[in-house]
Short mmCIF file of C-alpha atoms and ligand atoms in Angstrom, two decimals:
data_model
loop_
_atom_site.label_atom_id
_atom_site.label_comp_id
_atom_site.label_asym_id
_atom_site.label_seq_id
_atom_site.Cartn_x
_atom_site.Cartn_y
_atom_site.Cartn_z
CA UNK A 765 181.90 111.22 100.65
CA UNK A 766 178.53 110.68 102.26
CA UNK A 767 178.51 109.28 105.44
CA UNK A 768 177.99 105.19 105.84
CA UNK A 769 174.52 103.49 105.11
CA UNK A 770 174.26 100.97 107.19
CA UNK A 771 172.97 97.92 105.30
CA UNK A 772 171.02 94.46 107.12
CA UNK A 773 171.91 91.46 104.78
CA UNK A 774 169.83 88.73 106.32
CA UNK A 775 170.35 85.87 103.64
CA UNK A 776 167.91 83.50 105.69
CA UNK A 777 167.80 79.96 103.84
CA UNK A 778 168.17 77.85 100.56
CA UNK A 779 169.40 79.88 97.65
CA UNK A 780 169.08 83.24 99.43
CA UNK A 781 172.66 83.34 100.96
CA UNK A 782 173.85 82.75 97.19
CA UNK A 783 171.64 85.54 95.81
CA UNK A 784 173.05 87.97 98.65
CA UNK A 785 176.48 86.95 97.91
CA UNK A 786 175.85 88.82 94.69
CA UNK A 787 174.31 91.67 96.23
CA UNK A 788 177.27 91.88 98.72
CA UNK A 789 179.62 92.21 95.14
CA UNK A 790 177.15 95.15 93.53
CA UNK A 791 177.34 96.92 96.94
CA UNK A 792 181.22 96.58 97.11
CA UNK A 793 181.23 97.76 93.43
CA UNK A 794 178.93 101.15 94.55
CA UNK A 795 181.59 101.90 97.31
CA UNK A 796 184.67 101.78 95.12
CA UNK A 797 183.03 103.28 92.18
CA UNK A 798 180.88 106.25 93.75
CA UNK A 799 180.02 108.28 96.67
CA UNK A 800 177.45 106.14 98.16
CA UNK A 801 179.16 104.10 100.77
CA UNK A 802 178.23 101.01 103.25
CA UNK A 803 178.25 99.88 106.27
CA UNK A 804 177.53 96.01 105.84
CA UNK A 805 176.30 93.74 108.61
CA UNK A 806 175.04 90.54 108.06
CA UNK A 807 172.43 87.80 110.26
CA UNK A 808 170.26 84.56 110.54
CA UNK A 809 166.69 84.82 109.57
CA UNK A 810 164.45 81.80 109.41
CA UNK A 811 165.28 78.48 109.64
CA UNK A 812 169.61 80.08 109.90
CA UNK A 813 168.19 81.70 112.87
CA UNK A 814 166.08 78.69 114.38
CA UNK A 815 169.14 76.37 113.90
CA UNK A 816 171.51 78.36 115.61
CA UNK A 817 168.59 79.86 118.10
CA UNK A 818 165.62 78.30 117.80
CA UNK A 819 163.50 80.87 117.06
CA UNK A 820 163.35 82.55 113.59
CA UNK A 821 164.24 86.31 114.61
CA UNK A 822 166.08 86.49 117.37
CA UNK A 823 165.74 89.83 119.55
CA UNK A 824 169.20 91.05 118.43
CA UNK A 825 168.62 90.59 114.84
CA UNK A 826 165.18 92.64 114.83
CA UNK A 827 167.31 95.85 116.92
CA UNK A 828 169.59 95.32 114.28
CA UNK A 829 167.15 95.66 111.63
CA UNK A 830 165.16 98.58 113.45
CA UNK A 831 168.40 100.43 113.63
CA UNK A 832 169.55 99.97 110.11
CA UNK A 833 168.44 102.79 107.26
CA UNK A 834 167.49 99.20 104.86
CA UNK A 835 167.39 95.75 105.18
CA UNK A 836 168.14 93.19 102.38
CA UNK A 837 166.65 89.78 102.83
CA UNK A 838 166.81 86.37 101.02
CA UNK A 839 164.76 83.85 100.96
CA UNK A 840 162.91 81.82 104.22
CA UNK A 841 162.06 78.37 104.88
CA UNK A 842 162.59 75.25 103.28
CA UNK A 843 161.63 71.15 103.60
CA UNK A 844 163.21 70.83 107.06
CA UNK A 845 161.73 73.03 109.01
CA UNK A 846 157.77 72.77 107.17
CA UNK A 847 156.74 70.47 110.55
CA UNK A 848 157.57 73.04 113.74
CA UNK A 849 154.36 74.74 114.64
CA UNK A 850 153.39 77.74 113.17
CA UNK A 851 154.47 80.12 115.83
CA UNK A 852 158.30 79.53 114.95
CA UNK A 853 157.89 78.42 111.29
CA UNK A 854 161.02 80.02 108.97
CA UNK A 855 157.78 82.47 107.21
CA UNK A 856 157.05 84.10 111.02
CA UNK A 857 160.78 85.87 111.10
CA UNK A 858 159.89 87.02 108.10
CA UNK A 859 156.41 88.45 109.18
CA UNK A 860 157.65 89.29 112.02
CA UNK A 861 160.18 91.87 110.97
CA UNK A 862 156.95 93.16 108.46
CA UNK A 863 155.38 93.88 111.88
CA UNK A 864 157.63 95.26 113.90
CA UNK A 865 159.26 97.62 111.83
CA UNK A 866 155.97 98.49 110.46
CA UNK A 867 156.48 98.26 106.89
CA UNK A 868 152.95 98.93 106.10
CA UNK A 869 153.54 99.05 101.97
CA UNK A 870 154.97 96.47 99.61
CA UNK A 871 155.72 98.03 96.39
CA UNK A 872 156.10 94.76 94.07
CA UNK A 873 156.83 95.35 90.39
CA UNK A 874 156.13 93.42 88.03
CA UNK A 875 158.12 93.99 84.27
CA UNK A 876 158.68 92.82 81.44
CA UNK A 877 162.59 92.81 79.97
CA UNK A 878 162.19 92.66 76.62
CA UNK A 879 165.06 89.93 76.51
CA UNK A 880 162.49 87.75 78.13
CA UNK A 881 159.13 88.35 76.39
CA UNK A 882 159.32 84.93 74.93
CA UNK A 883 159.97 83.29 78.84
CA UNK A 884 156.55 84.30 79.76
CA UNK A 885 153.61 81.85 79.15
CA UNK A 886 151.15 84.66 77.97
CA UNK A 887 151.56 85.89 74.74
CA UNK A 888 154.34 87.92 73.67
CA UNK A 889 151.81 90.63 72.42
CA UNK A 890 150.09 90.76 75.89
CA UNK A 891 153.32 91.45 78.09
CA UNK A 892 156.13 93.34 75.95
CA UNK A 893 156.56 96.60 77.70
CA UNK A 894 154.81 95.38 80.61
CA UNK A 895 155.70 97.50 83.57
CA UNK A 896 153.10 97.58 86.62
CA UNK A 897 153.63 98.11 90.21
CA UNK A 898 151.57 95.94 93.05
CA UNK A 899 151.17 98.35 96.38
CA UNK A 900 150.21 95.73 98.51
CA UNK A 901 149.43 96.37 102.24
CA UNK A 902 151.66 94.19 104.34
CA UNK A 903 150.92 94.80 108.10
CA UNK A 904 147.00 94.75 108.36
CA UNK A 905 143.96 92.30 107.39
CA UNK A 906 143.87 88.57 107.32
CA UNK A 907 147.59 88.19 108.03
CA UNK A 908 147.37 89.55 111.93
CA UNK A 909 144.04 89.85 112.40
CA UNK A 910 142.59 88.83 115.73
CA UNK A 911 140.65 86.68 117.12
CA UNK A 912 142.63 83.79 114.97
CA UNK A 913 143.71 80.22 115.94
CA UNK A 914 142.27 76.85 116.06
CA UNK A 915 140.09 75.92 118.39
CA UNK A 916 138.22 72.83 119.56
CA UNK A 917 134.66 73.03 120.10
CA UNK A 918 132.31 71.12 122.75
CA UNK A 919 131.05 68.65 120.26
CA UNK A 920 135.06 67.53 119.53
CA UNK A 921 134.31 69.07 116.03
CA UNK A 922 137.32 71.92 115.63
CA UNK A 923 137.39 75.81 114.03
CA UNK A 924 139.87 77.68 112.08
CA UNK A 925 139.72 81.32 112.36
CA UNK A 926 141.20 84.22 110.80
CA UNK A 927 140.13 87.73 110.79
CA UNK A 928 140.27 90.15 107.98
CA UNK A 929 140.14 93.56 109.68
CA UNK A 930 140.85 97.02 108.21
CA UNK A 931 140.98 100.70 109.63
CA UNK A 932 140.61 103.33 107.78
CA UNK A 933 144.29 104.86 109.00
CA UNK A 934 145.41 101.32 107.79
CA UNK A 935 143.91 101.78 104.24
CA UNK A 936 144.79 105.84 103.44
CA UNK A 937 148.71 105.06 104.23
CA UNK A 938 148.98 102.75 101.66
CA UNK A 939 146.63 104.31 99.54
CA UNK A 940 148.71 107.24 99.96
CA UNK A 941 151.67 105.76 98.95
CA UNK A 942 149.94 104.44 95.72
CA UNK A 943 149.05 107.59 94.67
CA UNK A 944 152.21 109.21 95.01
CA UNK A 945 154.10 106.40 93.23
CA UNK A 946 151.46 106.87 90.20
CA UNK A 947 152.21 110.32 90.29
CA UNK A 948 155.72 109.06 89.32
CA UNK A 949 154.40 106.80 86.54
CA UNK A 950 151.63 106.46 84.37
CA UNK A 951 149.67 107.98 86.63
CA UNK A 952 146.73 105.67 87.45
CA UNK A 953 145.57 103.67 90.00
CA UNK A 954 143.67 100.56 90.67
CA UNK A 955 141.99 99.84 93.60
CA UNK A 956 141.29 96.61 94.56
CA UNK A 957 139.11 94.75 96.83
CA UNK A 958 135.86 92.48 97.64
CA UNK A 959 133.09 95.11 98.48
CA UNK A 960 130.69 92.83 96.74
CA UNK A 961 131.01 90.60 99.58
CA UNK A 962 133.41 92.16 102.74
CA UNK A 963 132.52 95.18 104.88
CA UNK A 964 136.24 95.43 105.32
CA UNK A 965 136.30 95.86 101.09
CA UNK A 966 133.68 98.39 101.69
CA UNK A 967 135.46 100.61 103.58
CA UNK A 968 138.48 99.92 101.69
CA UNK A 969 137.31 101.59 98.46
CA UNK A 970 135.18 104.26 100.00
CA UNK A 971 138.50 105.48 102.29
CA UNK A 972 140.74 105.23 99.09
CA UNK A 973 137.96 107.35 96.98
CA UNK A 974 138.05 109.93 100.24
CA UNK A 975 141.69 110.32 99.79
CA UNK A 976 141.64 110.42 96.21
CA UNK A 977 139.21 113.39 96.02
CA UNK A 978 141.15 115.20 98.86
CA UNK A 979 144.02 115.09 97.76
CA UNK A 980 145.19 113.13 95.00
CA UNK A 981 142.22 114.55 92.24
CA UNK A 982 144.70 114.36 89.04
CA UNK A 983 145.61 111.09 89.44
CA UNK A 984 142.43 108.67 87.33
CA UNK A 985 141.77 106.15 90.13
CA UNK A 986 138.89 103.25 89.13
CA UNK A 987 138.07 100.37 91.57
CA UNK A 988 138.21 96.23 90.95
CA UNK A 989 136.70 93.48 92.47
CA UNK A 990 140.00 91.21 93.29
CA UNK A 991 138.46 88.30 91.47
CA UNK A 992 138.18 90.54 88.41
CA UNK A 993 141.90 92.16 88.92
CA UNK A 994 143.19 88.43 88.77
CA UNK A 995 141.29 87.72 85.42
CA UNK A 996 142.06 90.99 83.76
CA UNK A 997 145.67 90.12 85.15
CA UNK A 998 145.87 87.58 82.75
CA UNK A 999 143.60 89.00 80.15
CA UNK A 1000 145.00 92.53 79.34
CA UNK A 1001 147.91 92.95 82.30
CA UNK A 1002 149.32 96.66 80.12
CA UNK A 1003 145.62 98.29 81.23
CA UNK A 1004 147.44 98.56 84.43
CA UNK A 1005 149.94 101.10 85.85
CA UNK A 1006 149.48 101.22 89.79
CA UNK A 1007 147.75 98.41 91.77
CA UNK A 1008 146.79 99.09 95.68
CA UNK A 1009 145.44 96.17 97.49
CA UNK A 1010 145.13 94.48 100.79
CA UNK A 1011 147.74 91.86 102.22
CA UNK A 1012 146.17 88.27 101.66
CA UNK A 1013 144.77 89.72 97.69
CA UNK A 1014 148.11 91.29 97.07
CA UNK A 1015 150.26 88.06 97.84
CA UNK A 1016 147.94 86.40 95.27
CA UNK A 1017 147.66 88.94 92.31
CA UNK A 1018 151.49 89.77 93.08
CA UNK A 1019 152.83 85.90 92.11
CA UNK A 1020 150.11 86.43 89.04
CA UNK A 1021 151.45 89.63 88.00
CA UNK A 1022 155.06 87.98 88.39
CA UNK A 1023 154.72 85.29 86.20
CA UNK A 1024 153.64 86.87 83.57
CA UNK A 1025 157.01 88.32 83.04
CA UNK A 1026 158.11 85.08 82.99
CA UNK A 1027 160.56 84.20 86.32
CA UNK A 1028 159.72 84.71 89.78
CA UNK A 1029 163.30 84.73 89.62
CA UNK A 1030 163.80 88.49 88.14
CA UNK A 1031 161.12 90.27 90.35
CA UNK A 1032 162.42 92.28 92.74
CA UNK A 1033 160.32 93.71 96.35
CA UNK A 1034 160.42 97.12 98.48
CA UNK A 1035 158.23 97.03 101.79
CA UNK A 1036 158.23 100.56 103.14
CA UNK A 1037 157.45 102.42 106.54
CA UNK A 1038 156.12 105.47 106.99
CA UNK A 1039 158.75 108.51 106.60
CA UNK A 1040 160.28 109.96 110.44
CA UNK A 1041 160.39 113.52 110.47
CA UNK A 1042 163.58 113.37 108.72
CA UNK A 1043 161.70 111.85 105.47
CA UNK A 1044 163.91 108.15 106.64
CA UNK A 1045 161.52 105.02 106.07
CA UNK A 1046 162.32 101.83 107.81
CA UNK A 1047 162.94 99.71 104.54
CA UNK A 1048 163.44 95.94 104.03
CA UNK A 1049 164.24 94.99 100.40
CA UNK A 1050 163.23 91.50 99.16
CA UNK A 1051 163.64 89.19 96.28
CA UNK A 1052 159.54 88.18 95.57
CA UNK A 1053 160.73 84.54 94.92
CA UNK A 1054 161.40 82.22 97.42
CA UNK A 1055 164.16 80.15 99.08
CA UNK A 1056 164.07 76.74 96.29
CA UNK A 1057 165.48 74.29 98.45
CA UNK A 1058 165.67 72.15 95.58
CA UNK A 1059 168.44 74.36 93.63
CA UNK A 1060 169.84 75.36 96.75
CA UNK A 1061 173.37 75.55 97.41
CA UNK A 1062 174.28 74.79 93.73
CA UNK A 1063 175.40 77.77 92.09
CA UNK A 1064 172.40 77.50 89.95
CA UNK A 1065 169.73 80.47 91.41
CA UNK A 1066 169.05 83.26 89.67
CA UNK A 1067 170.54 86.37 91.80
CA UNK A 1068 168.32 89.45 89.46
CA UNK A 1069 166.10 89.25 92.24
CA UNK A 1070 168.13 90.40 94.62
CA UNK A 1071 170.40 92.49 92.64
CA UNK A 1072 167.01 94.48 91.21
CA UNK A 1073 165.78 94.30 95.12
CA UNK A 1074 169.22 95.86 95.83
CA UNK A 1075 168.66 98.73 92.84
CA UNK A 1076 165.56 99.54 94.67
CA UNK A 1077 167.17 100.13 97.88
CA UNK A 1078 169.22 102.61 96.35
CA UNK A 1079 166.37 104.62 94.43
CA UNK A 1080 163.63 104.22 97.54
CA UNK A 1081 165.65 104.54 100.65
CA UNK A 1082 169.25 106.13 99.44
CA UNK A 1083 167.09 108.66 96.45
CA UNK A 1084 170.31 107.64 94.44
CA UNK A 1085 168.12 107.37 91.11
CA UNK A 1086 171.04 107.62 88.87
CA UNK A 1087 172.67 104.31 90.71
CA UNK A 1088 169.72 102.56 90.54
CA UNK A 1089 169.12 103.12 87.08
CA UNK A 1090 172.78 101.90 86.10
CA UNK A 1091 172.23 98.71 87.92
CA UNK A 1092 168.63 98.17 86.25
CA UNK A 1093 170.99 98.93 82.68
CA UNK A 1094 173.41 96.27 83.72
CA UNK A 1095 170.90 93.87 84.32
CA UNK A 1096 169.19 94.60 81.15
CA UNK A 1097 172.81 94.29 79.38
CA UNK A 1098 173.28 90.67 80.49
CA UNK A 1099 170.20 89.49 79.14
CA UNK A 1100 170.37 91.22 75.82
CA UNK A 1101 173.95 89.26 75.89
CA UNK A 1102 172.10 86.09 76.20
CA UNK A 1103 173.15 85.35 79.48
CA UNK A 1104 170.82 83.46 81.36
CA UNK A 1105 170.77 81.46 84.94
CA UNK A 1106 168.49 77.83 84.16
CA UNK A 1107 164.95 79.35 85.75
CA UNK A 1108 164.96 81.34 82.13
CA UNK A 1109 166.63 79.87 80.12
CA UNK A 1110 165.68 79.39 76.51
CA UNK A 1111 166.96 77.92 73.46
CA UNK A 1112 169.89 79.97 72.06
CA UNK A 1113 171.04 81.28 75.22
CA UNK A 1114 173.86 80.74 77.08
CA UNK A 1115 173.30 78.86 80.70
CA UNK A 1116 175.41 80.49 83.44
CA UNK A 1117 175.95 80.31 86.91
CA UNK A 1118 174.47 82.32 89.57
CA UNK A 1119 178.10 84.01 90.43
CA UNK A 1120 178.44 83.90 86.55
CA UNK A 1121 175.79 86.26 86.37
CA UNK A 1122 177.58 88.37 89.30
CA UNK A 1123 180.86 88.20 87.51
CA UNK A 1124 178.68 89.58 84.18
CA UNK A 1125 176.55 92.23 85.98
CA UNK A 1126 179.78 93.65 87.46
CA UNK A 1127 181.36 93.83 84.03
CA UNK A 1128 178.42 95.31 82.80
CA UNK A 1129 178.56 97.79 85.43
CA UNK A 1130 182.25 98.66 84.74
CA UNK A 1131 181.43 98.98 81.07
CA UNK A 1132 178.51 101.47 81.71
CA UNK A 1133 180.07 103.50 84.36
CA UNK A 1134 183.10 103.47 82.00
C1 IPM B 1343 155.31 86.68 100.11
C2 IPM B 1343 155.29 85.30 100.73
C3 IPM B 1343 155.01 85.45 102.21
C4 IPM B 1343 153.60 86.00 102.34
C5 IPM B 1343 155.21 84.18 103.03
C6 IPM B 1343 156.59 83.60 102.87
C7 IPM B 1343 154.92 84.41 104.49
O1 IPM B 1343 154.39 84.48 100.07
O2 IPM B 1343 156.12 87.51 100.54
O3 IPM B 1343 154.53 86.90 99.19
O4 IPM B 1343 152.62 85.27 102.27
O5 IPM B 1343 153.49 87.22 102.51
MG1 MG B 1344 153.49 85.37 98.34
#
């Protein structure tokens, strides 16, 4: 038996806690049914944690989280808390943790079941087989940059700024893990960036060619202006195999990508650290979609999210490939059942439940492991 992984679930707000519920089943299921075994704990994150402490991480939660081999969160913020000043908004628990534990690379996947081809609003031509993967920097540019804030000037006229601010240390981590990733896949990356316009872009493309030519030479790397990566996005999204771009252009070509695999609701998120001596990354796993106060509560979220967000705990921080890929099968067997939670629904398909899914991802799981 290998010795307890000890597992964060931070469920946070809206229809995360349901989603993690169904997480908490899978990860009871991998216990009973194979070596890999858990340690579960389980905190507030966002507006949880602001309720019951007023601020959205509290200082227990993040040693918690630093001492944990992954972290699963749910979903942040919602309607009630969208008027507290920024500083202890739901979003900054989430960015906070980002920061701390220095998870420098978001790996966000975007594919295409081909049970869903028909949810997407792009053509079915254009995604089927669609299978890309967003590296998007998560610690660096626009997000934390200093100076920032809003200030008042002499004349009573006021000035928003942010600062977009990249080292080159900052760029050839990520980079790094893009190319090793590709290596993995299809073997090609994209680079993307502004260095039509931004000095930071500049630097950005000439430190990822550096690094390519040192070290990564057999992997075909080609650059993109960020406007053009969102158009092509849409245009021809298969010329694609490995993305790498900055934080504030990766949050916007990620919910592109996402969508056109038609729910936000089945992509799942990995933000990575950089590996200790012992090769252990501080990990925090993440469904890409966000807390839907307007579903929440109702049984009626769709938990693939988090249960694919759980499958790439186990291949990224636990190397347990094989349980990964019998999770990813499961959730693949549902839909070619026909099950389907109301975000993808489509004519001919039967409408479940958010634990109904649960209850048929376990079976599925059963069935497979046999
Ligand atoms: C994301 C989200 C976050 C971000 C928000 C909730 C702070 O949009 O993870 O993509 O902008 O990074
Ligand atoms: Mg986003």
């Amino acid at each position: 038996m290998a010795s307890n992984r000890k597992l964060l679930l931070l469920p946070g707000d809206g229809i995360g806690p349901e989603c993690l519920g169904q997480v908490r089943r899978a990860a009871e299921w991998f216990d009973r049914r194979r070596v890999t075994s858990f340690e579960l704990e389980e905190d507030l994150v966002g507006g949880a944690a602001l309720d019951a402490h007023g601020v959205p991480l509290a200082e227990a939660t993040l040693e918690t989280a630093m001492a944990a081999d992954a972290v699963l969160l749910g979903a942040v913020g919602g309607p009630k808390w969208d008027d507290l000043p920024f500083e202890i908004k739901p979003e900054r628990g989430l960015l906070r943790l980002r920061k701390e534990m220095e998870l420098f690379a978001n790996l966000r996947p975007a594919l295409c079941f081909d049970a869903l081809v028909a949810a997407s609003t792009l053509k079915p031509e254009v995604v089927s087989g669609l299978d890309i993967m967003i590296v998007r920097e998560l610690t660096g540019g626009v997000y934390f940059g200093e100076p920032r804030g809003i200030e008042t000037l002499p004349d009573g006229t006021r000035r928003g700024v942010n600062t977009q601010v990249y080292t080159s240390p900052e760029i050839e981590r990520v980079a790094r893990v893009a190319f090793e990733l590709a290596q993995r896949r299809g073997n090609k990356v994209c680079s993307v960036e502004k260095a039509n316009v931004m000095e930071s872009g500049v630097l950005w493309r000439e430190e990822v060619q550096k690094l390519h030519d040192a070290a990564y030479p057999d992997v075909a790397l080609s650059h993109m202006y960020a406007d053009n990566c969102a158009m092509q996005l849409v245009r021809a999204p298969k010329q694609f195999d490995v993305i790498v771009t900055d934080n504030l252009f990766g949050d916007m070509l990620s919910d592109a990508a996402a969508m056109l695999t038609g729910s936000l609701g089945m992509l799942p998120s990995a933000s990575l650290g950089a590996a200790d001596a012992t090769g252990r990354r501080k990990a925090l796993y993440e469904p890409v979609h966000g807390s839907a106060p307007d579903i929440a509560g109702g049984d009626k979220a769709n938990p693939l999210a988090s249960l694919l967000s759980f499958s790439m705990m186990l291949r990224y921080s636990f190397d347990e490939g094989e349980g990964a890929d019998l999770l990813d099968r499961a959730v693949e067997t549902v839909l070619n059942d026909g099950l389907r939670t109301a975000d993808i629904m489509q004519d001919g398909m039967t409408e479940v439940s958010t634990s109904a899914m649960g209850d048929a991802v376990l079976a599925a799981l059963d069935k497979l492991a046999g």
